[in-house]
């Protein structure tokens, strides 16, 4: 019993140590506040921002952008991935074009997006949608193409309806790959949003951070960084949970 | 009494490019018969089975079921060397695939699973089962919708000897109960003799031998006739290169 406790604690020992050393360095003046604020100051800043409601406003705006962008880009990618995966005709026409567009780094579009949309919501949602599109498209498409043709043949011999063949054989067979795409795109989603909000926004966590930089509020800048880390972790945990739930047939995920 | 399909192959020919795999096969299989097909690896056994199942296009000739050219799979079930279970469906739902998973499939699937002795594993994932158990699930799936023709392409090829004997008993028992037409491709001569009413040997894309097996069931190797038949078949399989002249007729006379 006691051993288990220690095992649970072990991964946290070094992070806690770092925070303690960091705090002590700040308080003894070894680390200047103008370089990096003390952890306690960051917590204080977080508390103040939270109490005034500003923090949640930014958080909500960023999360909304991320989710809307993800839903739009992800669902279009999913549909086209499925289409190209099962209709050779569509694949011949669309896949090469998509593969070409994939080589454009999506952040290179920022200047264009600012010209098109200014600092409004559409621009950021657009960028997020584009960034999640490719991982979801590629993984859905390949997932479907890589479903064992012998299983599809089996489904046909057994006279499964088109509908059943699609859901019970093809989609479920492609699910591991689709979930890899989702997990990967959730990471890209935040990354793109951070940059977009830092460059062109008047709200959101990225804006909060850039705004704080102008006033040298380092505690808020660090707070924003930590928030992004937490949001990223939450997204990843959701993806992991999905994998655990949807792939419980697979011994790898048990 | 049988509800089997009768099969008639007329001058059935199959070419893959220039490679002529089946060179005009003529064969009539009456409804309810259990036929084993043997032959060297690559002689076209699977191809023949796949054409009968409509999984492969014939190049020439006729492949008739109940006297007509059927394009769909209704009444026909195939079992392969691989179990082809869907790993993401429970054992029960996999069996349900045999009934197309349309309404009220559960009782049918459960009954079929019971027939192969795996009722208590219904809610598990396929990957926890052994190879033999997976093939039994595949067999239950094939039988859940009362097939009229069961095509078996070396279904026991990957199993160990003991499991294979168990499965042979099961296959025989289920066939005796349900009396569908059964076509078994196997490389195991003893398996063919144990199960089949009739053994067909394919050689160079032709029917080289058509051997009735008249031993009483259940068959055991201790029967001297069993050994005799085995000898004939093995001789023929091994001696193909040397004695191409052996005629099916002469062999039938020996028996
Ligand atoms: N789809 C295919 N395309 C080309 N050649 C094939 C194909 N399927 C089978 N063949 C060839 O047909 C021959 C017979 O194959 P098969 O019927 O699988 O043999 P068996 O089941 O008796 O071992 C082999 O030479 C094989 O290479
Ligand atoms: Mg074969």
Short mmCIF file of C-alpha atoms and ligand atoms in Angstrom, two decimals:
data_model
loop_
_atom_site.label_atom_id
_atom_site.label_comp_id
_atom_site.label_asym_id
_atom_site.label_seq_id
_atom_site.Cartn_x
_atom_site.Cartn_y
_atom_site.Cartn_z
CA UNK A 1 0.00 0.00 0.00
CA UNK A 2 2.68 2.43 1.06
CA UNK A 3 4.70 1.71 -2.08
CA UNK A 4 1.75 2.66 -4.30
CA UNK A 5 1.51 6.03 -2.61
CA UNK A 6 5.11 6.76 -3.42
CA UNK A 7 4.63 5.66 -7.03
CA UNK A 8 1.78 8.11 -7.38
CA UNK A 9 3.88 10.87 -5.92
CA UNK A 10 7.07 10.16 -7.82
CA UNK A 11 6.24 11.93 -11.10
CA UNK A 12 5.40 15.11 -9.20
CA UNK A 13 8.54 15.42 -7.12
CA UNK A 14 10.65 17.16 -9.78
CA UNK A 15 7.94 19.66 -10.89
CA UNK A 16 7.30 20.60 -7.28
CA UNK A 17 10.99 20.96 -6.65
CA UNK A 18 11.34 23.24 -9.66
CA UNK A 19 8.50 25.46 -8.50
CA UNK A 20 9.98 25.68 -5.01
CA UNK A 21 13.44 26.58 -6.30
CA UNK A 22 11.89 29.08 -8.68
CA UNK A 23 9.93 30.70 -5.85
CA UNK A 24 12.94 30.83 -3.54
CA UNK A 25 15.18 32.28 -6.28
CA UNK A 26 12.67 35.04 -6.87
CA UNK A 27 12.22 35.88 -3.22
CA UNK A 28 15.97 35.96 -2.55
CA UNK A 29 16.52 38.13 -5.61
CA UNK A 30 18.64 35.62 -7.58
CA UNK A 31 15.97 35.63 -10.31
CA UNK A 32 14.75 39.13 -11.11
CA UNK A 33 11.01 39.70 -11.25
CA UNK A 34 11.49 41.42 -14.60
CA UNK A 35 12.83 38.18 -16.10
CA UNK A 36 10.37 35.76 -14.59
CA UNK A 37 7.75 36.47 -11.92
CA UNK A 38 7.54 34.22 -8.88
CA UNK A 39 5.02 31.36 -9.02
CA UNK A 40 3.11 32.96 -6.16
CA UNK A 41 2.80 36.16 -8.20
CA UNK A 42 1.44 34.18 -11.14
CA UNK A 43 -1.11 32.54 -8.88
CA UNK A 44 -2.03 35.92 -7.48
CA UNK A 45 -2.43 37.36 -10.96
CA UNK A 46 -4.57 34.40 -11.92
CA UNK A 47 -6.71 34.92 -8.85
CA UNK A 48 -7.15 38.63 -9.52
CA UNK A 49 -8.02 38.06 -13.18
CA UNK A 50 -10.42 35.33 -12.19
CA UNK A 51 -12.18 37.44 -9.57
CA UNK A 52 -12.60 40.37 -11.94
CA UNK A 53 -14.12 37.98 -14.50
CA UNK A 54 -11.67 39.03 -17.21
CA UNK A 55 -9.92 35.67 -17.18
CA UNK A 56 -13.05 33.65 -17.83
CA UNK A 57 -14.15 36.00 -20.54
CA UNK A 58 -10.88 35.44 -22.41
CA UNK A 59 -10.95 31.75 -21.69
CA UNK A 60 -14.46 31.40 -22.98
CA UNK A 61 -13.70 33.36 -26.13
CA UNK A 62 -10.62 31.28 -26.91
CA UNK A 63 -12.37 27.99 -26.20
CA UNK A 64 -15.33 28.96 -28.35
CA UNK A 65 -13.06 29.86 -31.25
CA UNK A 66 -11.17 26.62 -30.88
CA UNK A 67 -14.30 24.48 -30.77
CA UNK A 68 -16.11 26.19 -33.63
CA UNK A 69 -13.00 26.02 -35.80
CA UNK A 70 -12.47 22.40 -34.86
CA UNK A 71 -16.07 21.45 -35.60
CA UNK A 72 -16.14 23.20 -38.96
CA UNK A 73 -12.72 22.04 -40.18
CA UNK A 74 -13.02 18.62 -38.60
CA UNK A 75 -16.42 17.76 -39.98
CA UNK A 76 -15.58 18.90 -43.51
CA UNK A 77 -12.35 16.90 -43.33
CA UNK A 78 -14.19 13.87 -41.99
CA UNK A 79 -16.77 13.92 -44.76
CA UNK A 80 -14.23 14.43 -47.54
CA UNK A 81 -11.96 11.79 -45.99
CA UNK A 82 -14.81 9.28 -46.02
CA UNK A 83 -15.85 10.27 -49.53
CA UNK A 84 -12.33 9.88 -50.91
CA UNK A 85 -11.87 6.68 -48.96
CA UNK A 86 -14.83 4.90 -50.47
CA UNK A 87 -15.48 6.60 -53.82
CA UNK A 88 -12.50 6.14 -56.16
CA UNK A 89 -13.91 8.76 -58.50
CA UNK A 90 -13.89 11.45 -55.79
CA UNK A 91 -10.44 10.36 -54.69
CA UNK A 92 -9.00 10.77 -58.19
CA UNK A 93 -10.33 14.31 -58.40
CA UNK A 94 -9.76 15.60 -54.88
CA UNK A 95 -6.85 13.86 -53.21
CA UNK A 96 -3.98 15.39 -55.19
CA UNK A 97 -5.38 18.89 -54.73
CA UNK A 98 -5.69 18.38 -50.99
CA UNK A 99 -2.21 16.91 -50.73
CA UNK A 100 -0.85 20.01 -52.51
CA UNK A 101 -2.64 22.42 -50.20
CA UNK A 102 -1.39 20.45 -47.23
CA UNK A 103 2.14 21.65 -47.89
CA UNK A 104 1.22 25.26 -47.15
CA UNK A 105 2.08 26.00 -43.51
CA UNK A 106 -1.25 27.26 -42.24
CA UNK A 107 0.32 30.10 -40.24
CA UNK A 108 1.69 31.49 -43.50
CA UNK A 109 -1.90 32.43 -44.22
CA UNK A 110 -2.07 34.89 -41.32
CA UNK A 111 -1.32 38.05 -43.35
CA UNK A 112 -3.92 37.02 -45.91
CA UNK A 113 -6.41 36.22 -43.19
CA UNK A 114 -5.89 39.62 -41.56
CA UNK A 115 -6.55 41.32 -44.89
CA UNK A 116 -9.65 39.21 -45.49
CA UNK A 117 -11.16 39.19 -42.03
CA UNK A 118 -9.32 41.87 -40.01
CA UNK A 119 -9.11 41.00 -36.33
CA UNK A 120 -12.68 39.63 -36.28
CA UNK A 121 -13.74 36.17 -35.21
CA UNK A 122 -13.91 34.68 -38.71
CA UNK A 123 -10.19 34.91 -39.30
CA UNK A 124 -9.25 32.91 -36.24
CA UNK A 125 -11.97 30.34 -36.76
CA UNK A 126 -10.85 30.03 -40.37
CA UNK A 127 -7.25 29.39 -39.35
CA UNK A 128 -8.20 26.82 -36.75
CA UNK A 129 -10.53 25.08 -39.21
CA UNK A 130 -7.78 24.91 -41.84
CA UNK A 131 -5.23 23.62 -39.35
CA UNK A 132 -7.40 20.76 -38.05
CA UNK A 133 -8.59 19.88 -41.54
CA UNK A 134 -5.46 18.11 -42.74
CA UNK A 135 -4.72 15.74 -39.86
CA UNK A 136 -8.34 14.66 -39.72
CA UNK A 137 -8.66 14.32 -43.48
CA UNK A 138 -5.47 12.32 -43.93
CA UNK A 139 -6.14 9.96 -41.04
CA UNK A 140 -9.79 9.39 -41.93
CA UNK A 141 -8.88 8.72 -45.55
CA UNK A 142 -6.06 6.34 -44.72
CA UNK A 143 -8.05 4.68 -41.97
CA UNK A 144 -10.78 3.83 -44.45
CA UNK A 145 -8.39 2.75 -47.18
CA UNK A 146 -6.60 0.46 -44.76
CA UNK A 147 -9.63 -1.42 -43.50
CA UNK A 148 -8.86 -5.07 -44.23
CA UNK A 149 -10.46 -5.77 -47.65
CA UNK A 150 -11.08 -9.33 -46.51
CA UNK A 151 -13.42 -8.02 -43.83
CA UNK A 152 -15.27 -5.91 -46.38
CA UNK A 153 -15.54 -8.97 -48.63
CA UNK A 154 -16.91 -10.91 -45.67
CA UNK A 155 -19.54 -8.22 -45.07
CA UNK A 156 -20.59 -8.42 -48.69
CA UNK A 157 -20.87 -12.22 -48.67
CA UNK A 158 -23.10 -11.95 -45.65
CA UNK A 159 -25.36 -9.54 -47.53
CA UNK A 160 -24.95 -6.74 -45.00
CA UNK A 161 -26.85 -3.65 -46.08
CA UNK A 162 -24.75 -0.76 -47.42
CA UNK A 163 -25.54 1.11 -44.24
CA UNK A 164 -24.39 -1.72 -41.94
CA UNK A 165 -21.33 -2.38 -44.06
CA UNK A 166 -20.40 1.29 -43.78
CA UNK A 167 -20.86 1.64 -40.02
CA UNK A 168 -20.10 -1.82 -38.67
CA UNK A 169 -17.17 -2.62 -40.90
CA UNK A 170 -15.69 0.48 -42.52
CA UNK A 171 -16.14 3.27 -39.98
CA UNK A 172 -15.42 1.10 -36.94
CA UNK A 173 -12.42 -0.36 -38.75
CA UNK A 174 -11.11 3.11 -39.53
CA UNK A 175 -11.76 4.38 -36.00
CA UNK A 176 -8.24 3.90 -34.58
CA UNK A 177 -6.82 6.01 -37.38
CA UNK A 178 -9.62 8.60 -37.17
CA UNK A 179 -8.92 9.03 -33.47
CA UNK A 180 -5.21 9.53 -34.13
CA UNK A 181 -6.25 12.34 -36.46
CA UNK A 182 -8.52 13.87 -33.85
CA UNK A 183 -5.89 13.72 -31.16
CA UNK A 184 -3.24 15.25 -33.36
CA UNK A 185 -5.56 17.97 -34.62
CA UNK A 186 -6.54 18.97 -31.07
CA UNK A 187 -2.89 19.83 -30.45
CA UNK A 188 -2.61 21.78 -33.70
CA UNK A 189 -5.89 23.52 -32.88
CA UNK A 190 -4.47 25.26 -29.79
CA UNK A 191 -1.15 25.98 -31.40
CA UNK A 192 -2.79 27.76 -34.32
CA UNK A 193 -5.16 29.65 -32.07
CA UNK A 194 -2.34 30.87 -29.81
CA UNK A 195 -0.44 32.32 -32.74
CA UNK A 196 -3.54 33.77 -34.36
CA UNK A 197 -4.66 35.42 -31.13
CA UNK A 198 -1.21 36.77 -30.45
CA UNK A 199 -0.90 38.34 -33.88
CA UNK A 200 -4.41 39.56 -34.60
CA UNK A 201 -7.01 39.68 -31.88
CA UNK A 202 -8.77 41.98 -29.47
CA UNK A 203 -9.80 39.26 -27.05
CA UNK A 204 -8.84 35.76 -25.99
CA UNK A 205 -5.94 34.40 -24.02
CA UNK A 206 -3.40 35.18 -26.71
CA UNK A 207 -4.57 38.77 -26.73
CA UNK A 208 -4.48 38.89 -22.92
CA UNK A 209 -0.88 37.78 -23.07
CA UNK A 210 0.17 40.26 -25.77
CA UNK A 211 -1.63 43.06 -24.01
CA UNK A 212 0.12 42.24 -20.73
CA UNK A 213 3.47 42.27 -22.52
CA UNK A 214 2.94 45.89 -23.53
CA UNK A 215 2.53 46.83 -19.87
CA UNK A 216 5.32 44.48 -18.77
CA UNK A 217 2.85 42.45 -16.68
CA UNK A 218 5.03 39.39 -16.74
CA UNK A 219 2.86 37.50 -14.27
CA UNK A 220 -0.05 37.60 -16.69
CA UNK A 221 2.14 36.55 -19.60
CA UNK A 222 3.27 33.50 -17.67
CA UNK A 223 -0.32 32.87 -16.57
CA UNK A 224 -1.39 32.76 -20.24
CA UNK A 225 1.36 30.26 -21.05
CA UNK A 226 0.25 28.02 -18.20
CA UNK A 227 -3.38 28.30 -19.28
CA UNK A 228 -2.47 27.13 -22.76
CA UNK A 229 -0.64 24.18 -21.29
CA UNK A 230 -3.69 23.26 -19.21
CA UNK A 231 -6.06 23.63 -22.16
CA UNK A 232 -3.81 21.49 -24.30
CA UNK A 233 -3.67 18.85 -21.60
CA UNK A 234 -7.46 18.84 -21.26
CA UNK A 235 -7.90 18.41 -25.00
CA UNK A 236 -5.42 15.55 -25.02
CA UNK A 237 -7.13 13.87 -22.09
CA UNK A 238 -10.47 14.06 -23.88
CA UNK A 239 -8.91 12.45 -26.94
CA UNK A 240 -7.38 9.73 -24.77
CA UNK A 241 -10.71 9.10 -23.10
CA UNK A 242 -12.36 8.79 -26.52
CA UNK A 243 -9.73 6.25 -27.54
CA UNK A 244 -10.26 4.27 -24.38
CA UNK A 245 -14.00 4.23 -24.86
CA UNK A 246 -14.19 3.63 -28.60
CA UNK A 247 -11.26 1.25 -28.93
CA UNK A 248 -11.84 -0.94 -25.92
CA UNK A 249 -12.02 -3.94 -28.27
CA UNK A 250 -8.35 -3.37 -29.03
CA UNK A 251 -5.98 -4.96 -26.51
CA UNK A 252 -3.57 -2.05 -27.04
CA UNK A 253 -6.01 0.39 -25.41
CA UNK A 254 -7.00 -1.71 -22.43
CA UNK B 1 -34.43 -34.35 -46.87
CA UNK B 2 -32.24 -31.46 -47.82
CA UNK B 3 -32.60 -27.76 -48.28
CA UNK B 4 -29.26 -27.54 -50.04
CA UNK B 5 -28.43 -25.89 -53.31
CA UNK B 6 -27.37 -28.05 -56.22
CA UNK B 7 -24.36 -26.93 -58.17
CA UNK B 8 -23.62 -27.45 -61.80
CA UNK B 9 -20.36 -26.39 -63.40
CA UNK B 10 -20.23 -26.58 -67.18
CA UNK B 11 -16.89 -26.21 -68.91
CA UNK B 12 -15.91 -23.68 -66.24
CA UNK B 13 -12.77 -21.82 -67.23
CA UNK B 14 -10.75 -19.18 -65.43
CA UNK B 15 -7.72 -17.26 -66.63
CA UNK B 16 -5.68 -14.69 -64.74
CA UNK B 17 -4.07 -12.91 -67.67
CA UNK B 18 -2.29 -15.67 -69.56
CA UNK B 19 -2.37 -18.07 -66.63
CA UNK B 20 -5.18 -20.56 -67.21
CA UNK B 21 -6.06 -21.77 -63.73
CA UNK B 22 -9.25 -23.73 -64.44
CA UNK B 23 -9.39 -25.47 -67.80
CA UNK B 24 -13.01 -26.36 -68.36
CA UNK B 25 -14.34 -27.99 -65.22
CA UNK B 26 -17.51 -30.10 -65.52
CA UNK B 27 -19.07 -31.05 -62.23
CA UNK B 28 -22.50 -31.69 -60.80
CA UNK B 29 -22.99 -31.62 -57.06
CA UNK B 30 -26.43 -32.74 -55.91
CA UNK B 31 -28.14 -30.79 -53.15
CA UNK B 32 -27.07 -31.78 -49.66
CA UNK B 33 -23.87 -33.53 -50.66
CA UNK B 34 -20.61 -32.99 -48.79
CA UNK B 35 -17.81 -32.65 -51.32
CA UNK B 36 -14.13 -32.21 -50.53
CA UNK B 37 -11.77 -30.66 -53.02
CA UNK B 38 -8.11 -31.58 -52.77
CA UNK B 39 -5.12 -30.74 -54.90
CA UNK B 40 -1.67 -29.28 -54.74
CA UNK B 41 -1.17 -25.74 -53.54
CA UNK B 42 -1.88 -23.29 -56.35
CA UNK B 43 -3.92 -25.73 -58.44
CA UNK B 44 -6.99 -23.49 -58.35
CA UNK B 45 -9.07 -24.84 -55.46
CA UNK B 46 -9.72 -21.44 -53.92
CA UNK B 47 -10.40 -19.94 -57.31
CA UNK B 48 -13.02 -22.60 -58.00
CA UNK B 49 -14.66 -21.94 -54.65
CA UNK B 50 -14.58 -18.18 -55.14
CA UNK B 51 -16.25 -18.49 -58.54
CA UNK B 52 -19.01 -20.64 -57.07
CA UNK B 53 -19.40 -18.01 -54.32
CA UNK B 54 -19.56 -15.19 -56.92
CA UNK B 55 -16.46 -13.61 -55.39
CA UNK B 56 -14.55 -14.07 -58.62
CA UNK B 57 -15.65 -13.69 -62.24
CA UNK B 58 -15.38 -16.76 -64.43
CA UNK B 59 -13.70 -16.39 -67.80
CA UNK B 60 -15.87 -18.89 -69.60
CA UNK B 61 -18.42 -21.66 -69.07
CA UNK B 62 -21.26 -21.83 -66.59
CA UNK B 63 -21.54 -21.86 -62.83
CA UNK B 64 -25.14 -22.67 -61.95
CA UNK B 65 -26.86 -22.90 -58.62
CA UNK B 66 -30.20 -24.67 -58.68
CA UNK B 67 -29.96 -24.52 -62.45
CA UNK B 68 -29.58 -20.77 -62.77
CA UNK B 69 -26.82 -18.22 -62.82
CA UNK B 70 -27.15 -16.40 -59.49
CA UNK B 71 -25.50 -13.07 -58.95
CA UNK B 72 -26.11 -12.54 -55.23
CA UNK B 73 -24.93 -14.35 -52.13
CA UNK B 74 -28.28 -15.40 -50.75
CA UNK B 75 -28.17 -18.81 -49.14
CA UNK B 76 -24.42 -19.08 -49.71
CA UNK B 77 -21.94 -18.79 -46.87
CA UNK B 78 -18.17 -18.93 -47.02
CA UNK B 79 -15.67 -19.76 -44.32
CA UNK B 80 -12.03 -18.94 -44.90
CA UNK B 81 -8.74 -19.94 -43.39
CA UNK B 82 -8.76 -16.63 -41.51
CA UNK B 83 -11.70 -16.20 -39.16
CA UNK B 84 -12.56 -12.77 -40.61
CA UNK B 85 -14.25 -11.76 -37.37
CA UNK B 86 -14.72 -8.04 -36.81
CA UNK B 87 -12.45 -7.32 -33.83
CA UNK B 88 -14.56 -4.33 -32.77
CA UNK B 89 -17.80 -6.29 -32.39
CA UNK B 90 -18.61 -8.69 -29.56
CA UNK B 91 -18.58 -12.40 -30.26
CA UNK B 92 -22.38 -12.38 -30.33
CA UNK B 93 -22.64 -9.46 -32.74
CA UNK B 94 -20.08 -11.13 -35.00
CA UNK B 95 -22.33 -14.17 -35.20
CA UNK B 96 -25.23 -11.77 -35.78
CA UNK B 97 -23.49 -10.56 -38.95
CA UNK B 98 -24.64 -13.89 -40.42
CA UNK B 99 -28.22 -12.74 -39.99
CA UNK B 100 -27.37 -9.34 -41.44
CA UNK B 101 -27.91 -7.77 -37.99
CA UNK B 102 -31.50 -7.01 -38.85
CA UNK B 103 -34.14 -6.90 -36.17
CA UNK B 104 -34.28 -9.72 -33.66
CA UNK B 105 -30.92 -11.09 -34.63
CA UNK B 106 -29.85 -11.78 -31.04
CA UNK B 107 -31.82 -15.01 -30.41
CA UNK B 108 -30.68 -16.47 -33.74
CA UNK B 109 -27.08 -15.55 -33.07
CA UNK B 110 -27.24 -16.93 -29.55
CA UNK B 111 -28.65 -20.21 -30.81
CA UNK B 112 -25.92 -20.53 -33.42
CA UNK B 113 -23.31 -19.75 -30.79
CA UNK B 114 -24.79 -22.42 -28.59
CA UNK B 115 -24.45 -24.95 -31.41
CA UNK B 116 -20.71 -24.43 -31.49
CA UNK B 117 -20.50 -24.52 -27.69
CA UNK B 118 -19.54 -20.90 -27.10
CA UNK B 119 -22.72 -19.44 -25.70
CA UNK B 120 -20.98 -18.36 -22.51
CA UNK B 121 -18.46 -16.26 -24.47
CA UNK B 122 -21.13 -14.18 -26.22
CA UNK B 123 -20.19 -10.85 -24.71
CA UNK B 124 -16.43 -11.05 -25.06
CA UNK B 125 -14.19 -9.50 -27.69
CA UNK B 126 -12.89 -11.89 -30.36
CA UNK B 127 -9.25 -11.24 -29.48
CA UNK B 128 -9.56 -13.05 -26.15
CA UNK B 129 -10.52 -16.31 -27.89
CA UNK B 130 -8.12 -18.99 -29.11
CA UNK B 131 -7.69 -19.67 -32.82
CA UNK B 132 -9.98 -22.68 -32.69
CA UNK B 133 -12.65 -20.79 -30.78
CA UNK B 134 -12.51 -17.96 -33.30
CA UNK B 135 -13.09 -20.43 -36.12
CA UNK B 136 -16.02 -21.85 -34.19
CA UNK B 137 -17.47 -18.35 -33.95
CA UNK B 138 -16.92 -17.97 -37.70
CA UNK B 139 -18.74 -21.27 -38.21
CA UNK B 140 -21.61 -20.11 -36.01
CA UNK B 141 -21.77 -16.92 -38.05
CA UNK B 142 -21.93 -18.93 -41.27
CA UNK B 143 -24.70 -21.13 -39.91
CA UNK B 144 -26.76 -18.50 -38.09
CA UNK B 145 -28.87 -17.78 -41.15
CA UNK B 146 -29.46 -21.40 -42.21
CA UNK B 147 -27.31 -21.48 -45.34
CA UNK B 148 -28.18 -23.72 -48.26
CA UNK B 149 -24.59 -23.91 -49.42
CA UNK B 150 -21.55 -23.74 -47.17
CA UNK B 151 -18.20 -23.17 -48.83
CA UNK B 152 -15.17 -23.88 -46.68
CA UNK B 153 -11.73 -22.80 -47.88
CA UNK B 154 -9.19 -24.61 -45.69
CA UNK B 155 -10.97 -23.36 -42.57
CA UNK B 156 -8.92 -25.55 -40.26
CA UNK B 157 -5.58 -25.02 -41.96
CA UNK B 158 -4.20 -22.80 -39.21
CA UNK B 159 -5.31 -24.92 -36.25
CA UNK B 160 -3.37 -27.47 -34.23
CA UNK B 161 -4.07 -31.17 -34.82
CA UNK B 162 -6.27 -31.74 -31.80
CA UNK B 163 -8.42 -28.65 -32.32
CA UNK B 164 -8.72 -29.69 -35.94
CA UNK B 165 -10.23 -33.06 -35.01
CA UNK B 166 -12.73 -31.35 -32.71
CA UNK B 167 -13.70 -28.93 -35.45
CA UNK B 168 -14.10 -31.74 -37.96
CA UNK B 169 -16.56 -33.45 -35.64
CA UNK B 170 -18.44 -30.20 -35.22
CA UNK B 171 -18.56 -29.53 -38.96
CA UNK B 172 -19.85 -33.05 -39.61
CA UNK B 173 -22.43 -32.89 -36.86
CA UNK B 174 -23.83 -29.54 -37.96
CA UNK B 175 -23.96 -30.65 -41.57
CA UNK B 176 -25.76 -33.88 -40.64
CA UNK B 177 -28.32 -31.83 -38.72
CA UNK B 178 -28.93 -29.12 -41.27
CA UNK B 179 -28.19 -30.92 -44.56
CA UNK B 180 -26.96 -27.97 -46.59
CA UNK B 181 -24.68 -28.59 -49.53
CA UNK B 182 -21.10 -28.43 -48.34
CA UNK B 183 -17.93 -27.83 -50.31
CA UNK B 184 -14.68 -28.15 -48.41
CA UNK B 185 -11.29 -27.23 -49.79
CA UNK B 186 -8.54 -28.91 -47.82
CA UNK B 187 -4.94 -29.99 -48.18
CA UNK B 188 -5.48 -32.66 -45.53
CA UNK B 189 -6.41 -35.93 -47.23
CA UNK B 190 -7.55 -37.55 -43.97
CA UNK B 191 -9.83 -34.59 -43.31
CA UNK B 192 -11.39 -35.02 -46.74
CA UNK B 193 -12.00 -38.73 -46.13
CA UNK B 194 -13.41 -38.09 -42.65
CA UNK B 195 -15.95 -35.57 -43.83
CA UNK B 196 -16.83 -35.93 -47.48
CA UNK B 197 -19.35 -38.01 -49.41
CA UNK B 198 -17.13 -37.49 -52.38
CA UNK B 199 -13.60 -36.28 -52.99
CA UNK B 200 -12.56 -34.33 -56.02
CA UNK B 201 -8.95 -33.93 -56.98
CA UNK B 202 -7.90 -31.02 -59.13
CA UNK B 203 -4.72 -31.21 -61.12
CA UNK B 204 -3.42 -28.82 -63.78
CA UNK B 205 -6.76 -27.02 -63.80
CA UNK B 206 -8.66 -30.20 -64.59
CA UNK B 207 -10.73 -32.64 -62.61
CA UNK B 208 -8.27 -35.51 -62.16
CA UNK B 209 -10.24 -37.67 -59.80
CA UNK B 210 -13.83 -37.96 -58.61
CA UNK B 211 -13.90 -40.40 -55.75
CA UNK B 212 -17.02 -41.43 -53.83
CA UNK B 213 -16.45 -42.18 -50.14
CA UNK B 214 -18.89 -44.76 -48.94
CA UNK B 215 -17.59 -45.38 -45.42
CA UNK B 216 -20.15 -45.27 -42.61
CA UNK B 217 -20.13 -42.20 -40.36
CA UNK B 218 -18.62 -41.32 -38.00
CA UNK B 219 -15.45 -42.38 -39.74
CA UNK B 220 -12.31 -43.47 -37.98
CA UNK B 221 -8.84 -44.04 -39.28
CA UNK B 222 -8.92 -47.50 -37.78
CA UNK B 223 -11.16 -48.59 -40.62
CA UNK B 224 -8.89 -50.31 -43.20
CA UNK B 225 -10.91 -48.79 -46.03
CA UNK B 226 -9.97 -45.37 -44.66
CA UNK B 227 -6.27 -46.14 -44.98
CA UNK B 228 -6.82 -47.57 -48.43
CA UNK B 229 -8.51 -44.41 -49.65
CA UNK B 230 -5.86 -42.27 -48.05
CA UNK B 231 -3.20 -44.26 -49.84
CA UNK B 232 -4.89 -43.84 -53.20
CA UNK B 233 -5.27 -40.10 -52.78
CA UNK B 234 -1.73 -39.57 -51.51
CA UNK B 235 -0.30 -41.68 -54.28
CA UNK B 236 -2.17 -39.62 -56.75
CA UNK B 237 -1.18 -36.30 -55.22
CA UNK B 238 2.48 -37.24 -54.88
CA UNK B 239 2.77 -39.19 -58.08
CA UNK B 240 1.13 -36.64 -60.33
CA UNK B 241 4.31 -35.94 -62.25
CA UNK B 242 5.13 -39.59 -62.94
CA UNK B 243 1.78 -41.17 -63.63
CA UNK B 244 -0.32 -38.69 -65.46
CA UNK B 245 -2.11 -41.51 -67.24
CA UNK B 246 -4.02 -42.83 -64.21
CA UNK B 247 -7.67 -42.54 -65.04
CA UNK B 248 -10.35 -41.77 -62.48
CA UNK B 249 -12.38 -44.70 -63.80
CA UNK B 250 -9.68 -47.25 -63.07
CA UNK B 251 -9.28 -45.97 -59.55
CA UNK B 252 -12.94 -46.15 -58.86
CA UNK B 253 -12.85 -49.75 -59.94
CA UNK B 254 -10.22 -50.53 -57.36
CA UNK B 255 -12.32 -49.32 -54.46
N1 LIG C 1 -6.41 -12.56 -58.11
C1 LIG C 1 -5.48 -13.29 -58.76
N2 LIG C 1 -4.74 -12.72 -59.74
C2 LIG C 1 -3.81 -13.44 -60.41
N3 LIG C 1 -3.55 -14.73 -60.19
C3 LIG C 1 -4.26 -15.37 -59.24
C4 LIG C 1 -5.25 -14.68 -58.47
N4 LIG C 1 -5.80 -15.55 -57.60
C5 LIG C 1 -5.17 -16.72 -57.80
N5 LIG C 1 -4.26 -16.62 -58.80
C6 LIG C 1 -3.41 -17.71 -59.30
O1 LIG C 1 -4.25 -18.78 -59.59
C7 LIG C 1 -3.62 -20.00 -59.21
C8 LIG C 1 -4.55 -20.78 -58.31
O2 LIG C 1 -4.69 -20.10 -57.09
P1 LIG C 1 -5.61 -20.66 -55.91
O3 LIG C 1 -6.96 -20.90 -56.47
O4 LIG C 1 -5.51 -19.71 -54.79
O5 LIG C 1 -4.89 -22.02 -55.57
P2 LIG C 1 -5.13 -23.01 -54.35
O6 LIG C 1 -6.27 -22.47 -53.53
O7 LIG C 1 -5.45 -24.31 -54.99
O8 LIG C 1 -3.86 -23.07 -53.59
C9 LIG C 1 -2.31 -19.65 -58.58
O9 LIG C 1 -1.29 -19.81 -59.55
C10 LIG C 1 -2.45 -18.20 -58.25
O10 LIG C 1 -1.21 -17.56 -58.35
MG1 LIG C 2 -6.29 -21.71 -51.55
#
